[in-house]
mmCIF file of C-alpha atoms in Angstrom:
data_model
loop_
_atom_site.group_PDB
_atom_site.id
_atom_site.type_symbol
_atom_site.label_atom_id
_atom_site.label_comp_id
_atom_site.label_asym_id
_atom_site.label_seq_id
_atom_site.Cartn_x
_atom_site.Cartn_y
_atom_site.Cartn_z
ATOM 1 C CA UNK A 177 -81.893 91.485 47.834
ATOM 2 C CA UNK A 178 -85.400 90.373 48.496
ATOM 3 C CA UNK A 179 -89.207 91.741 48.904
ATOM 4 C CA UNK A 180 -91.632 88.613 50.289
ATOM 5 C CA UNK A 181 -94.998 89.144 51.214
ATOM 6 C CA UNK A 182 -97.070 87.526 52.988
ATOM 7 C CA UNK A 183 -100.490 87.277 54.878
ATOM 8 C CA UNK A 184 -102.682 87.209 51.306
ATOM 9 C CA UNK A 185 -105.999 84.784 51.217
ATOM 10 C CA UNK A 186 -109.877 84.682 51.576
ATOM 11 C CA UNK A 187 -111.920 87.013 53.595
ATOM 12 C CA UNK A 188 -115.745 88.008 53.928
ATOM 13 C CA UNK A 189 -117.119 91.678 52.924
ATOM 14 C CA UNK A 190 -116.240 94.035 55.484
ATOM 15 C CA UNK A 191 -113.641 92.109 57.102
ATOM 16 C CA UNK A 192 -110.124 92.439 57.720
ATOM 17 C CA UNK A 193 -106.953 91.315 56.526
ATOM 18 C CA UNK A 194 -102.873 92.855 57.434
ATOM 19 C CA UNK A 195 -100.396 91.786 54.885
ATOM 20 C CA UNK A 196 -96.338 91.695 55.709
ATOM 21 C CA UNK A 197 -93.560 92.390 53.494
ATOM 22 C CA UNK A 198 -90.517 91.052 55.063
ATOM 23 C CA UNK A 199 -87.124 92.953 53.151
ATOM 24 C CA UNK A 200 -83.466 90.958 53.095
ATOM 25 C CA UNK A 201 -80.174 92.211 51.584
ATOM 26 C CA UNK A 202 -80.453 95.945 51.563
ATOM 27 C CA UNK A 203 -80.906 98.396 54.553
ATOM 28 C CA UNK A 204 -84.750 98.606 54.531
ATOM 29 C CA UNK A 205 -84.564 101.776 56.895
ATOM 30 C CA UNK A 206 -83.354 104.332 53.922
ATOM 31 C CA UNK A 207 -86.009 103.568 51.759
ATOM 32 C CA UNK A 208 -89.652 104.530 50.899
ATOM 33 C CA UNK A 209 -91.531 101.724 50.463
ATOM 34 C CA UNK A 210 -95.198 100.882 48.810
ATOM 35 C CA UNK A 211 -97.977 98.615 48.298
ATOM 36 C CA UNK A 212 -99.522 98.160 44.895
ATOM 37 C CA UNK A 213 -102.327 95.873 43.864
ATOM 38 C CA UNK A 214 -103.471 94.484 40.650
ATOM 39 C CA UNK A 215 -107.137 92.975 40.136
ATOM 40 C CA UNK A 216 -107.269 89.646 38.467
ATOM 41 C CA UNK A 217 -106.541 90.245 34.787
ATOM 42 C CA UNK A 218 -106.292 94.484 35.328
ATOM 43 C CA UNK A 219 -103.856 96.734 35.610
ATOM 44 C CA UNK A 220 -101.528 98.163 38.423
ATOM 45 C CA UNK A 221 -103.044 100.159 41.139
ATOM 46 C CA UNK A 222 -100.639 102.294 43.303
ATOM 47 C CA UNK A 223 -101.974 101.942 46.951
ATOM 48 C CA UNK A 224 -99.948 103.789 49.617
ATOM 49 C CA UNK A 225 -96.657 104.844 50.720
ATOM 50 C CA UNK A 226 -94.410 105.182 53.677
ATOM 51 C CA UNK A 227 -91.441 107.545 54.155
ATOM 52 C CA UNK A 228 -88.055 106.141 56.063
ATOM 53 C CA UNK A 229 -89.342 106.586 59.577
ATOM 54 C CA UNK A 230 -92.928 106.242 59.255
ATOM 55 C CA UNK A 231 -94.261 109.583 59.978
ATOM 56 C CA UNK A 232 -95.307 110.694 55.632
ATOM 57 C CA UNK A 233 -98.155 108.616 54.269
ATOM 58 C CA UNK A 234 -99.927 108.619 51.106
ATOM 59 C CA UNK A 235 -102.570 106.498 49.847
ATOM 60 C CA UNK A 236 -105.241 106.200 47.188
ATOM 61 C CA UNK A 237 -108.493 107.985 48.007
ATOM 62 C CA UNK A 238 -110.226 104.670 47.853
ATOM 63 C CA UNK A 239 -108.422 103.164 50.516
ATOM 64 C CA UNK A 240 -108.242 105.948 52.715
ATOM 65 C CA UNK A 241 -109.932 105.293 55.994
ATOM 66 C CA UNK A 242 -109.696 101.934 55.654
ATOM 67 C CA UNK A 243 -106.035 100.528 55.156
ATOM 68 C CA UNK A 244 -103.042 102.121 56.903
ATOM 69 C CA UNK A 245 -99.492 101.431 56.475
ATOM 70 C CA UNK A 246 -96.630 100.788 58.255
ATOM 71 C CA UNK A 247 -93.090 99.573 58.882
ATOM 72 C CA UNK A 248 -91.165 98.032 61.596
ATOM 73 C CA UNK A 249 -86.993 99.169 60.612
ATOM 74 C CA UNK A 250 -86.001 96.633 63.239
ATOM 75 C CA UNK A 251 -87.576 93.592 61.649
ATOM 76 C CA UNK A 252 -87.188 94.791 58.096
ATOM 77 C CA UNK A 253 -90.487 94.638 57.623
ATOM 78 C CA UNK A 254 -93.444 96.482 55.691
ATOM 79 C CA UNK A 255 -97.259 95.918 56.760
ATOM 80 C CA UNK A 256 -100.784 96.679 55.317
ATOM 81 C CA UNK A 257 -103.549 96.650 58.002
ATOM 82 C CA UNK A 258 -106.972 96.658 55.544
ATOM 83 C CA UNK A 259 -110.178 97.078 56.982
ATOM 84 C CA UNK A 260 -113.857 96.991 55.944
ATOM 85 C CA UNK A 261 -112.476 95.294 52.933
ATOM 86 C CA UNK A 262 -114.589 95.058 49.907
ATOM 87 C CA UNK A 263 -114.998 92.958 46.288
ATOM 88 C CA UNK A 264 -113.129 95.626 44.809
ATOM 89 C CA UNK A 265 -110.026 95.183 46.819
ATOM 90 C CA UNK A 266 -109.482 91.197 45.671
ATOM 91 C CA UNK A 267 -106.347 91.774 43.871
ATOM 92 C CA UNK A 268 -102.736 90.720 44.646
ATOM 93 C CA UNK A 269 -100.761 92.968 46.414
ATOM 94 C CA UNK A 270 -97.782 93.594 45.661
ATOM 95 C CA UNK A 271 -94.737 95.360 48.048
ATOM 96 C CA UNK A 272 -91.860 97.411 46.413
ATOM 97 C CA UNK A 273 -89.085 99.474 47.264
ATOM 98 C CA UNK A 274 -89.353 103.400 46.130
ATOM 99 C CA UNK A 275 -86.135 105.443 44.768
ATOM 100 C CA UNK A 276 -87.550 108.171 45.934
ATOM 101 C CA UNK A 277 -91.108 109.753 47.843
ATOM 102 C CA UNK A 278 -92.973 109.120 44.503
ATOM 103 C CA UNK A 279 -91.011 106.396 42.995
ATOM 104 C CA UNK A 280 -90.570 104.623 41.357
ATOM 105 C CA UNK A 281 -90.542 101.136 42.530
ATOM 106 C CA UNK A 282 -87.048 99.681 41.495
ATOM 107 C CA UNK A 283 -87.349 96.138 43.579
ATOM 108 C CA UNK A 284 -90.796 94.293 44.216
ATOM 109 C CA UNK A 285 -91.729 91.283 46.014
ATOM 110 C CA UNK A 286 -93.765 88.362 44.227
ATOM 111 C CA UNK A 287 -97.258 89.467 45.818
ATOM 112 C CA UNK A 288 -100.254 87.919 47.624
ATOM 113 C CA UNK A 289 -103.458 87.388 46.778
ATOM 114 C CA UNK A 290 -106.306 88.929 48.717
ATOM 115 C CA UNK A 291 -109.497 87.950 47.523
ATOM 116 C CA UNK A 292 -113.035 88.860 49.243
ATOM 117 C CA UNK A 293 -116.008 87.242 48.971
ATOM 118 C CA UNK A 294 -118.208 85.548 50.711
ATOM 119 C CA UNK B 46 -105.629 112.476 40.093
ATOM 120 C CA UNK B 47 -103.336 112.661 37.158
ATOM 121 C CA UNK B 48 -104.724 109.834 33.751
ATOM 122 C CA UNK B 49 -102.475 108.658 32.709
ATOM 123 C CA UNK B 50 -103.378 107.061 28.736
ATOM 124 C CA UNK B 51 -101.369 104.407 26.914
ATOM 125 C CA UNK B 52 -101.828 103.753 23.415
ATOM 126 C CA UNK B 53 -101.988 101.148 22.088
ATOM 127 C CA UNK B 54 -103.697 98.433 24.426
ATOM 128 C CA UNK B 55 -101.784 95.824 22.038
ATOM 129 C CA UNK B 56 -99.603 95.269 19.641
ATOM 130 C CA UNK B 57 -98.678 92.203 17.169
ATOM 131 C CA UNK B 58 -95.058 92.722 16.337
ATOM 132 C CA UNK B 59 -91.920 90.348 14.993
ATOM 133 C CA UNK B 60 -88.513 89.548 16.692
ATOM 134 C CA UNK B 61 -86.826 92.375 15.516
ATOM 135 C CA UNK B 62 -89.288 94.755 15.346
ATOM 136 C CA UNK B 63 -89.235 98.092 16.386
ATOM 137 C CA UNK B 64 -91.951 99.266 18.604
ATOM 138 C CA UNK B 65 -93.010 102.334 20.069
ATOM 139 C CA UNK B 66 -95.200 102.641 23.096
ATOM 140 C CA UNK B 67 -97.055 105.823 24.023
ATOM 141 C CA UNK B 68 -98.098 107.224 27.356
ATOM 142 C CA UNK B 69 -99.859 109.984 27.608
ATOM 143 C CA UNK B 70 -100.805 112.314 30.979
ATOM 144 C CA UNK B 71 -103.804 114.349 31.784
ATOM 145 C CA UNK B 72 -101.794 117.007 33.260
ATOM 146 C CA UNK B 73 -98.169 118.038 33.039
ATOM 147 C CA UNK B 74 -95.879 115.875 34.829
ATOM 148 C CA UNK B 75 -92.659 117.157 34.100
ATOM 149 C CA UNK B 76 -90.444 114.104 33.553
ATOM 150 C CA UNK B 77 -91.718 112.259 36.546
ATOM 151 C CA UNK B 78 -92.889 109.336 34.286
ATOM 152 C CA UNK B 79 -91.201 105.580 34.606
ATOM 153 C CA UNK B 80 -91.976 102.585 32.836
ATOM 154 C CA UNK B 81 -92.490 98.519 33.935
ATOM 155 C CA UNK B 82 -92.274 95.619 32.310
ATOM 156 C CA UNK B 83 -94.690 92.308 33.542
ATOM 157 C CA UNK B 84 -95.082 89.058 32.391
ATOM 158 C CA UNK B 85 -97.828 86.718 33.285
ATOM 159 C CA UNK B 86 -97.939 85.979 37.059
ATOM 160 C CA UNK B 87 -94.924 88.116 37.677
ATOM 161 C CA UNK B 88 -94.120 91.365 39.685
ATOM 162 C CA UNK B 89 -93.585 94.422 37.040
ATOM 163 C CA UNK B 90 -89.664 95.456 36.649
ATOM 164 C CA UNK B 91 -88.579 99.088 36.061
ATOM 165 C CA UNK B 92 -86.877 99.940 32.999
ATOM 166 C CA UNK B 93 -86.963 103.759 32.266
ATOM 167 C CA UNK B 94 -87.359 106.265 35.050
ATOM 168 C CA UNK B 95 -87.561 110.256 34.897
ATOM 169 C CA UNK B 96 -88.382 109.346 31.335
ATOM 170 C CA UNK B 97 -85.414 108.519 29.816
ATOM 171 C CA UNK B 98 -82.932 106.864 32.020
ATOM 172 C CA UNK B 99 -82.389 103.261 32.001
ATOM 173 C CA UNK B 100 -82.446 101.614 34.712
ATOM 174 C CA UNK B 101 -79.699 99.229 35.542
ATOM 175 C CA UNK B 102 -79.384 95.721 33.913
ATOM 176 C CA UNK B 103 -81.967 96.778 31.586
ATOM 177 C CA UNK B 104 -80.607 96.022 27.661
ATOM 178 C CA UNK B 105 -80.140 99.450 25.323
ATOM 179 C CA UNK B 106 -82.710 98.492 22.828
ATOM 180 C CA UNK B 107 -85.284 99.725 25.584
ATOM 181 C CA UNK B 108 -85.303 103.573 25.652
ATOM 182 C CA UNK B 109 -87.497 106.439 26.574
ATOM 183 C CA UNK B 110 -88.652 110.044 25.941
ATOM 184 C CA UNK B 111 -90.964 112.507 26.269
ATOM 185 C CA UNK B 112 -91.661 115.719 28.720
ATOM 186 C CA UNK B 113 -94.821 117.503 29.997
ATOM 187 C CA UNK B 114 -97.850 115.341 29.042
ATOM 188 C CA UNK B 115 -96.046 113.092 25.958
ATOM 189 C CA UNK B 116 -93.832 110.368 26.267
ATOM 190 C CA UNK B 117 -92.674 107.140 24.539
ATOM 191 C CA UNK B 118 -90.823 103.713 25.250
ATOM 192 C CA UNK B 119 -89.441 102.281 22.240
ATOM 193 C CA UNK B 120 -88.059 98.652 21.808
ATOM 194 C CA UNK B 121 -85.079 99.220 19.001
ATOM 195 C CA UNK B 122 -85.340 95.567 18.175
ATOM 196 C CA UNK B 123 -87.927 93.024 19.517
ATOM 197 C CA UNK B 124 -86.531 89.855 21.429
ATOM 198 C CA UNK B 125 -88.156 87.192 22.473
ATOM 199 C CA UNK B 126 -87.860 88.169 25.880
ATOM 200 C CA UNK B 127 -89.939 91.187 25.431
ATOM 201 C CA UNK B 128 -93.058 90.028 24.761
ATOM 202 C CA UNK B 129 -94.990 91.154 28.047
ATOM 203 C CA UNK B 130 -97.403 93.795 29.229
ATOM 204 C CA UNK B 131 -95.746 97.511 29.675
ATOM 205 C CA UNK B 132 -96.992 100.182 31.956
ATOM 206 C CA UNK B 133 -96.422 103.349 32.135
ATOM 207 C CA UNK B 134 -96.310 105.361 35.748
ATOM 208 C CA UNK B 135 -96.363 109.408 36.512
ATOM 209 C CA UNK B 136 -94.447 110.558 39.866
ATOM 210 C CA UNK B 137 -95.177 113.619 40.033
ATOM 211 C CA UNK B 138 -98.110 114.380 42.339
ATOM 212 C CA UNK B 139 -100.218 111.695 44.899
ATOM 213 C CA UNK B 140 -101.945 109.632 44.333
ATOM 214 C CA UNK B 141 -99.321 107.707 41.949
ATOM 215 C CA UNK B 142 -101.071 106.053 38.722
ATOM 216 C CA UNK B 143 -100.239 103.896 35.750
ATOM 217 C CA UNK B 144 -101.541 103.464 32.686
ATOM 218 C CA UNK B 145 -103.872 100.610 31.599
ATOM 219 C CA UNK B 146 -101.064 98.751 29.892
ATOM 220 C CA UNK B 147 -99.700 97.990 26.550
ATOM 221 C CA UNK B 148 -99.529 94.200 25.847
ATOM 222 C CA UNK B 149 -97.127 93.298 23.040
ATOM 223 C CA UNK B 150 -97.765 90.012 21.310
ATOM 224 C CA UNK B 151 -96.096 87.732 18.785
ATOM 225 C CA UNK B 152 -97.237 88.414 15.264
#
């Protein structure tokens, strides 16, 4: 029963970057699932969040607009398309699997770092 | 959004120590409140969810309480194993948010 992400690693200002969570050993299709991201030496920041079949989002207003989530049940898989990123976003992103719409997060994958900078 | 306050930001405590954690909300949150354990370059692990249930695997000496706005995570006895950063997190309404952490240190 495994989270891994993947897809972390430098970027300019305003560029983009998608991150992948790839799930093993559970059925990743009856799950919610989120992203989370902690700044070097910060705290956790919840990001977004994805119902079973895609079609309930959440996310954190200072995301919104930019990143979108979604999931692909027949690969297992998680993704975080983030756009226009900024300095603020460099953290390491974490993916985990909800117990519910609004957690919590009971299994959680070893994160990537995104940094941005140019 | 929903603060969410945890005091203290640190603690020095022994092996065997008890400790008590607090967590407070900005708003009412019923008992949507969990708590996570991290250590350094680690992902966090639950512990406590709706407030006081203990998650699986996770030892007895870890407990939680609390309703509304107040709540607590108390370590009965300090092990070794515990020292680490604890967050707390409300559930209750978007967007989701944690505390700024407790870290609890060797004395």
């Amino acid at each position: 029963v495994q989270l891994v992400e993947s897809g972390g690693g430098l970027v300019q200002p305003g560029g983009s970057l998608r991150l992948s969570c790839a799930a093993s050993g559970f059925t990743f299709s009856n799950y919610w699932m989120s992203w989370v991201r902690q700044a070097p030496g910060k705290g956790l920041e919840w990001v977004a969040n994805i119902n079973q079949d895609g079609s309930q989002k959440h996310f954190v207003d200072s995301v919104k607009g930019r990143f979108t989530i979604s999931r692909d049940n027949a690969k297992n898989s998680l993704y975080l398309q983030m756009n226009i990123l900024r300095a603020e976003d460099t953290s390491v992103y974490f993916c985990a699997r909800d117990v519910s719409n609004s957690g919590p997060s009971d299994l959680w994958g070893q994160g990537t770092l995104v940094t941005v900078s140019s | 959004d929903i603060q969410m306050t945890q005091s203290p930001s640190s603690v020095s405590a022994s092996v065997g120590d008890r400790v008590t954690i607090t967590c407070r909300a900005s708003q009412g949150i019923s008992s949507w409140l969990s708590w996570y354990q991290q250590k350094p370059g680690k992902a966090p692990k639950l512990l406590i969810y709706l407030s006081s249930s203990l998650q699986s695997g996770v030892p007895s000496r870890f407990s939680g309480s609390g309703s509304g706005t107040d709540f607590t995570l108390t370590i009965s006895s300090l092990q070794p194993e515990d020292f680490a950063t604890y967050f707390c997190q409300q559930g209750n309404i978007f967007p989701l948010t944690f505390g700024g952490g407790t870290k609890v240190e060797i004395k």
